[in-house]
Coordinates of C-alpha atoms and ligand atoms in Angstrom, one line a residue:
M86 CA -40.8 -30.7 50.3
N87 CA -40.7 -27.1 49.0
L88 CA -37.0 -25.3 48.7
S89 CA -38.0 -22.5 46.3
V90 CA -37.6 -19.3 47.7
S91 CA -38.5 -15.9 46.1
L92 CA -36.3 -12.9 46.1
G93 CA -38.3 -10.5 45.1
N94 CA -39.3 -10.9 41.7
L95 CA -36.6 -13.5 41.4
K96 CA -37.4 -17.2 42.3
L97 CA -35.0 -19.7 43.2
R98 CA -35.4 -23.4 43.1
N99 CA -33.7 -23.6 46.2
P100 CA -31.9 -20.8 48.4
I101 CA -28.3 -22.0 47.8
M102 CA -26.4 -19.5 45.5
I103 CA -22.5 -19.8 44.6
A104 CA -21.0 -16.2 46.0
S105 CA -18.9 -14.1 43.7
G106 CA -15.6 -14.7 43.1
V107 CA -15.3 -18.6 44.0
F108 CA -16.6 -20.1 40.7
S109 CA -15.4 -19.6 36.9
L110 CA -16.1 -21.4 33.8
E111 CA -12.7 -23.0 34.5
S112 CA -13.6 -24.7 37.5
A113 CA -17.1 -25.4 36.3
H114 CA -16.8 -28.9 35.7
L115 CA -15.9 -29.3 39.5
F116 CA -19.4 -28.1 40.8
P117 CA -22.3 -30.0 40.9
L118 CA -24.7 -27.7 39.3
D119 CA -27.7 -29.5 38.0
N120 CA -29.4 -28.3 42.0
I121 CA -27.9 -24.8 42.5
G122 CA -30.5 -21.7 43.5
A123 CA -27.9 -19.3 41.4
I124 CA -24.6 -19.0 40.5
I125 CA -23.1 -15.3 41.0
T126 CA -20.2 -14.5 38.9
K127 CA -17.0 -13.1 39.9
T128 CA -17.3 -9.2 39.5
I129 CA -17.0 -7.5 36.5
T130 CA -15.7 -4.2 35.9
L131 CA -16.3 -1.9 32.6
N132 CA -12.3 -2.2 32.1
P133 CA -10.0 -5.2 32.4
R134 CA -8.3 -5.1 35.4
E135 CA -5.2 -7.3 36.2
G136 CA -5.6 -8.0 39.6
N137 CA -2.9 -7.1 42.5
P138 CA 0.5 -8.1 42.9
P139 CA 1.1 -11.6 44.6
P140 CA 0.8 -13.0 47.1
R141 CA -2.7 -12.8 46.9
L142 CA -3.6 -15.6 49.2
W143 CA -3.0 -16.3 53.0
E144 CA -4.7 -18.8 55.1
T145 CA -5.3 -18.0 58.5
P146 CA -6.3 -20.9 61.4
A147 CA -10.0 -20.3 60.2
G148 CA -10.4 -17.9 57.4
L149 CA -8.7 -16.9 54.3
I150 CA -7.3 -13.6 53.4
N151 CA -7.3 -12.7 50.0
S152 CA -6.5 -9.5 47.9
I153 CA -7.7 -10.9 44.4
G154 CA -8.2 -6.9 43.0
L155 CA -10.8 -7.8 40.9
Q156 CA -8.8 -9.7 38.2
N157 CA -11.4 -9.6 35.1
V158 CA -11.6 -9.2 31.3
G159 CA -13.7 -6.1 31.3
L160 CA -17.6 -6.0 30.2
E161 CA -17.3 -6.2 26.4
R162 CA -14.9 -9.2 26.7
F163 CA -17.1 -10.9 29.5
M164 CA -20.2 -10.2 27.7
K165 CA -18.8 -11.6 24.1
E166 CA -16.4 -14.8 25.6
E167 CA -17.7 -15.7 29.0
L168 CA -21.4 -15.1 29.4
P169 CA -22.8 -17.4 26.4
S170 CA -21.1 -20.5 28.5
Y171 CA -22.1 -19.2 32.0
L172 CA -26.1 -19.0 30.4
E173 CA -25.3 -22.7 29.2
L174 CA -24.6 -24.3 32.8
G175 CA -28.1 -24.7 33.7
A176 CA -28.5 -22.2 36.8
P177 CA -29.4 -18.7 36.8
I178 CA -26.6 -16.3 36.6
I179 CA -26.6 -13.7 38.6
V180 CA -23.7 -10.9 37.1
S181 CA -21.7 -9.4 39.8
I182 CA -20.6 -5.9 38.7
S183 CA -18.5 -3.0 40.3
G184 CA -17.0 0.6 39.3
E185 CA -14.4 2.8 39.7
R186 CA -16.7 5.9 40.1
E187 CA -20.7 5.8 40.3
E188 CA -21.6 6.0 36.9
D189 CA -20.2 2.9 35.9
F190 CA -23.0 0.9 37.5
P191 CA -25.9 2.1 35.5
F192 CA -23.7 1.9 32.5
M193 CA -22.6 -1.6 32.6
A194 CA -26.4 -2.6 33.8
E195 CA -27.7 -0.9 30.9
K196 CA -25.7 -3.2 28.4
L197 CA -26.7 -6.5 30.2
V198 CA -30.0 -5.8 29.8
G199 CA -31.8 -8.6 27.5
K200 CA -28.8 -10.6 27.7
G201 CA -30.3 -13.6 29.8
I202 CA -29.2 -13.4 33.3
A203 CA -31.4 -13.4 36.3
G204 CA -30.2 -10.0 37.6
L205 CA -26.9 -8.2 39.1
E206 CA -25.3 -8.0 42.3
L207 CA -23.7 -4.7 43.2
N208 CA -20.1 -5.1 44.6
L209 CA -19.9 -2.0 46.7
S210 CA -16.8 -3.0 48.4
C211 CA -14.5 -1.3 46.1
P212 CA -13.3 1.9 46.1
N213 CA -14.3 5.1 44.5
V214 CA -11.6 6.2 42.7
A215 CA -13.5 9.6 41.8
K216 CA -14.3 10.3 45.4
G217 CA -10.5 9.8 46.8
G218 CA -11.0 5.9 47.0
I219 CA -13.5 5.9 49.6
Q220 CA -15.3 2.5 49.5
F221 CA -18.8 2.9 47.7
G222 CA -20.8 0.3 50.5
K223 CA -19.3 2.9 53.4
D224 CA -21.2 5.6 52.4
A225 CA -25.3 5.3 52.7
K226 CA -25.9 8.0 50.5
M227 CA -23.6 6.6 47.8
V228 CA -25.0 3.2 48.2
K229 CA -28.6 5.0 47.9
R230 CA -27.6 6.8 44.7
I231 CA -25.9 4.0 42.9
V232 CA -29.0 1.4 43.3
K233 CA -31.1 4.0 42.2
M234 CA -29.5 5.0 39.1
V235 CA -29.1 1.4 38.3
K236 CA -32.7 0.7 39.1
E237 CA -33.6 3.9 36.4
A238 CA -30.6 2.9 34.2
S239 CA -32.3 -1.4 33.8
S240 CA -35.2 -3.1 34.2
L241 CA -33.1 -6.1 35.7
W242 CA -33.4 -7.2 39.5
I243 CA -30.7 -5.7 41.6
M244 CA -29.0 -6.8 44.7
P245 CA -26.3 -4.5 46.7
K246 CA -24.0 -6.2 48.0
L247 CA -23.3 -4.7 51.3
T248 CA -19.6 -4.2 52.7
P249 CA -19.2 -5.0 56.7
Q250 CA -16.7 -2.1 56.9
A251 CA -19.5 0.0 56.6
P252 CA -19.8 2.2 60.1
D253 CA -23.4 1.1 60.4
I254 CA -24.3 -1.8 58.3
V255 CA -28.3 -1.3 59.0
E256 CA -28.0 2.2 57.8
T257 CA -26.5 1.1 54.5
A258 CA -29.1 -1.4 54.0
L259 CA -32.1 0.6 54.6
A260 CA -30.7 3.2 51.9
G261 CA -30.2 0.4 49.5
E262 CA -33.5 -0.5 50.3
E263 CA -34.8 3.1 49.5
G264 CA -32.6 3.5 46.5
G265 CA -35.0 0.3 45.1
A266 CA -32.9 -2.6 45.5
D267 CA -34.9 -6.4 44.9
A268 CA -33.1 -7.7 47.7
L269 CA -29.8 -7.3 49.8
S270 CA -26.9 -9.4 50.0
L271 CA -24.3 -9.3 53.0
V272 CA -21.5 -9.7 54.1
N273 CA -18.3 -9.1 51.6
T274 CA -15.1 -9.9 53.3
F275 CA -13.6 -8.1 56.4
L276 CA -10.2 -6.0 55.9
A277 CA -7.2 -8.0 57.4
M278 CA -3.8 -8.4 57.5
A279 CA -1.0 -11.4 58.6
I280 CA 2.8 -10.6 59.1
D281 CA 5.5 -12.9 58.3
I282 CA 7.4 -11.6 61.6
R283 CA 11.2 -13.0 60.1
S284 CA 10.9 -10.8 57.1
R285 CA 8.7 -8.4 59.0
S286 CA 6.5 -8.0 56.0
S287 CA 3.1 -8.5 55.1
R288 CA 1.7 -12.0 53.8
I289 CA -0.3 -10.2 51.2
G290 CA 0.9 -8.1 48.5
T291 CA -1.0 -5.2 48.7
L292 CA -0.5 -5.1 52.8
M293 CA -4.1 -5.6 53.4
G294 CA -6.7 -8.3 51.8
G295 CA -10.4 -9.5 52.9
L296 CA -11.0 -12.1 55.7
S297 CA -13.5 -14.7 54.5
G298 CA -14.6 -18.5 56.2
P299 CA -15.8 -19.5 59.2
A300 CA -13.7 -16.8 61.2
I301 CA -16.3 -14.4 60.1
K302 CA -19.3 -16.1 60.2
P303 CA -20.5 -15.3 63.9
I304 CA -20.2 -11.4 62.8
A305 CA -21.7 -11.9 59.3
L306 CA -24.6 -13.5 61.4
R307 CA -25.3 -10.9 63.6
M308 CA -25.1 -8.6 60.8
V309 CA -28.0 -10.4 58.7
Y310 CA -29.8 -10.8 61.6
E311 CA -29.9 -7.2 62.3
V312 CA -30.4 -6.0 58.6
A313 CA -33.3 -8.4 58.3
R314 CA -35.2 -6.8 61.3
A315 CA -34.5 -3.7 59.5
V316 CA -35.6 -4.0 56.1
K317 CA -39.1 -5.4 54.4
I318 CA -36.9 -6.8 51.1
P319 CA -35.5 -10.2 51.2
V320 CA -31.8 -10.8 52.6
V321 CA -29.2 -13.4 51.2
G322 CA -26.9 -14.6 53.9
C323 CA -22.9 -14.8 53.5
G324 CA -19.8 -15.6 55.1
G325 CA -18.5 -18.1 56.6
I326 CA -21.0 -20.7 55.7
M327 CA -19.1 -24.1 55.4
S328 CA -22.1 -26.9 56.5
A329 CA -25.8 -26.9 56.5
E330 CA -26.1 -26.1 59.9
D331 CA -24.4 -22.7 59.0
A332 CA -26.7 -22.2 56.5
L333 CA -29.7 -23.0 58.7
E334 CA -28.5 -20.4 61.4
F335 CA -28.6 -17.5 58.7
I336 CA -31.9 -18.5 57.4
I337 CA -33.7 -18.6 61.0
A338 CA -31.5 -15.5 61.8
G339 CA -33.6 -13.7 58.7
A340 CA -31.9 -14.8 55.3
T341 CA -34.0 -16.0 52.3
A342 CA -31.2 -17.5 50.7
V343 CA -27.8 -18.0 51.5
E344 CA -24.0 -17.6 49.4
I345 CA -21.6 -20.2 49.9
G346 CA -18.0 -18.7 49.3
T347 CA -14.7 -20.1 50.5
A348 CA -16.3 -23.4 51.2
C349 CA -16.6 -23.8 47.7
L350 CA -12.6 -23.0 47.3
I351 CA -12.3 -26.1 49.9
N352 CA -14.4 -28.5 48.7
P353 CA -16.8 -27.9 45.5
Q354 CA -19.6 -30.6 46.3
S355 CA -20.2 -27.9 49.5
P356 CA -23.1 -26.1 47.8
K357 CA -24.7 -29.4 47.2
E358 CA -24.1 -30.8 50.5
I359 CA -25.3 -28.2 52.0
L360 CA -28.4 -28.4 50.5
E361 CA -28.7 -32.0 51.1
G362 CA -28.3 -31.4 54.6
I363 CA -30.8 -28.6 55.0
K364 CA -33.2 -31.4 53.2
R365 CA -32.4 -33.8 56.0
F366 CA -32.8 -31.2 58.6
L367 CA -36.4 -30.1 57.2
E368 CA -37.5 -33.7 57.2
E369 CA -36.3 -34.1 60.6
E370 CA -38.3 -31.3 61.7
K371 CA -41.2 -32.3 59.8
I372 CA -40.9 -28.8 57.8
E373 CA -42.7 -29.4 54.8
D374 CA -41.7 -25.7 53.5
I375 CA -38.0 -23.9 53.8
N376 CA -40.0 -20.1 54.0
E377 CA -41.6 -21.5 57.4
L378 CA -37.8 -21.6 59.0
I379 CA -37.3 -17.8 57.6
K380 CA -36.7 -15.5 60.6
T381 CA -37.7 -17.9 63.2
L382 CA -35.3 -16.9 66.1
R383 CA -36.9 -17.0 69.3
D384 CA -36.9 -13.9 71.4
Ligands
FMN18 C1 -10.9 -15.9 46.4 C2 -11.9 -15.0 46.8 C3 -12.2 -14.1 45.6 C4 -13.6 -13.2 46.0 N1 -14.0 -12.8 44.5 C5 -14.9 -11.5 45.0 C6 -15.4 -10.8 43.9 O1 -15.1 -10.8 42.9 N2 -16.5 -10.0 44.4 C7 -17.2 -9.8 45.4 O2 -18.4 -9.3 45.6 N3 -16.8 -10.9 46.4 C8 -15.5 -11.9 46.3 N4 -15.3 -12.5 47.3 C9 -16.1 -12.3 48.5 C10 -17.1 -13.6 48.7 O3 -18.1 -13.7 47.9 C11 -17.9 -13.6 49.9 O4 -18.5 -12.6 50.0 C12 -17.0 -13.7 51.3 O5 -15.9 -14.3 50.8 C13 -17.3 -14.4 52.6 O6 -18.0 -15.6 52.7 P1 -17.7 -16.9 52.6 O7 -16.5 -16.7 53.8 O8 -18.2 -18.0 52.3 O9 -16.3 -16.7 51.4 C14 -14.4 -13.1 47.4 C15 -13.8 -14.3 48.0 C16 -13.0 -15.0 47.9 C17 -12.3 -15.9 49.1

């Protein structure tokens, strides 16, 4: 049975990736990593970030609201202190990068060339400080510009991660493709709130946070379907994938690979279990090659 998939020039042994922000070197020992398609690091920024004030997490009946605020040690320390250990984990490493201004993206990309990574995911769900705080990923022109700049600055494989907060996700997907992206991933979290009625205060320190988990799956699935029909480059689906059946829905909708996020926080074995479930399904359906299943939704 063939499980390997190609995301442009990047070939993966199977379509299961660990999403950004749910994996760390500290928790690596909890994950069975011998058969993961790729690991995406938590987002790294040029300068270190302390992250947002607590509370940073709130669990809802079908999802998780988080407001971590891209806590990280900054690019320099990441490359020196963390990247060498990531590269020893035995799975391709995709580094997620983000910036406070457009120029941060190509600057960081250039620094990461020749360091042994499989590629870059561009986290476009953060505010552009230089442009009044608008999320990079909400503005199609900005998406195209950033992707183009990163491609020009580096030879790396790159995958912009689209935000569902964009007014038209197909438009931002097309902009990413026009900019020269090798693949697109979608979606990041949906802006959300939860309120403590007794104290009349937000459950989240920054008032709002990003919703992930089963609650967002049907919307993420619809977005993946729409984007996969509109672009020619491979699409990586993400959002509420908790089971093999969820992953298969995304693949049938048009995703070449999937990212597992919140499910890893509940059970770090879930990427492995999802892969095993996919294998069982392919056997039952007598499908020899996972690629035969991609984008097979019937009209
Ligand atoms: C605790 C937490 C931290 C996250 N941190 C990041 C991050 O650093 N960069 C990023 O691009 N996405 C981050 N995400 C978003 C996930 O990668 C993913 O896009 C989103 O959670 C939807 O997928 P899921 O429903 O499978 O979790 C984070 C999600 C969670 C729950």
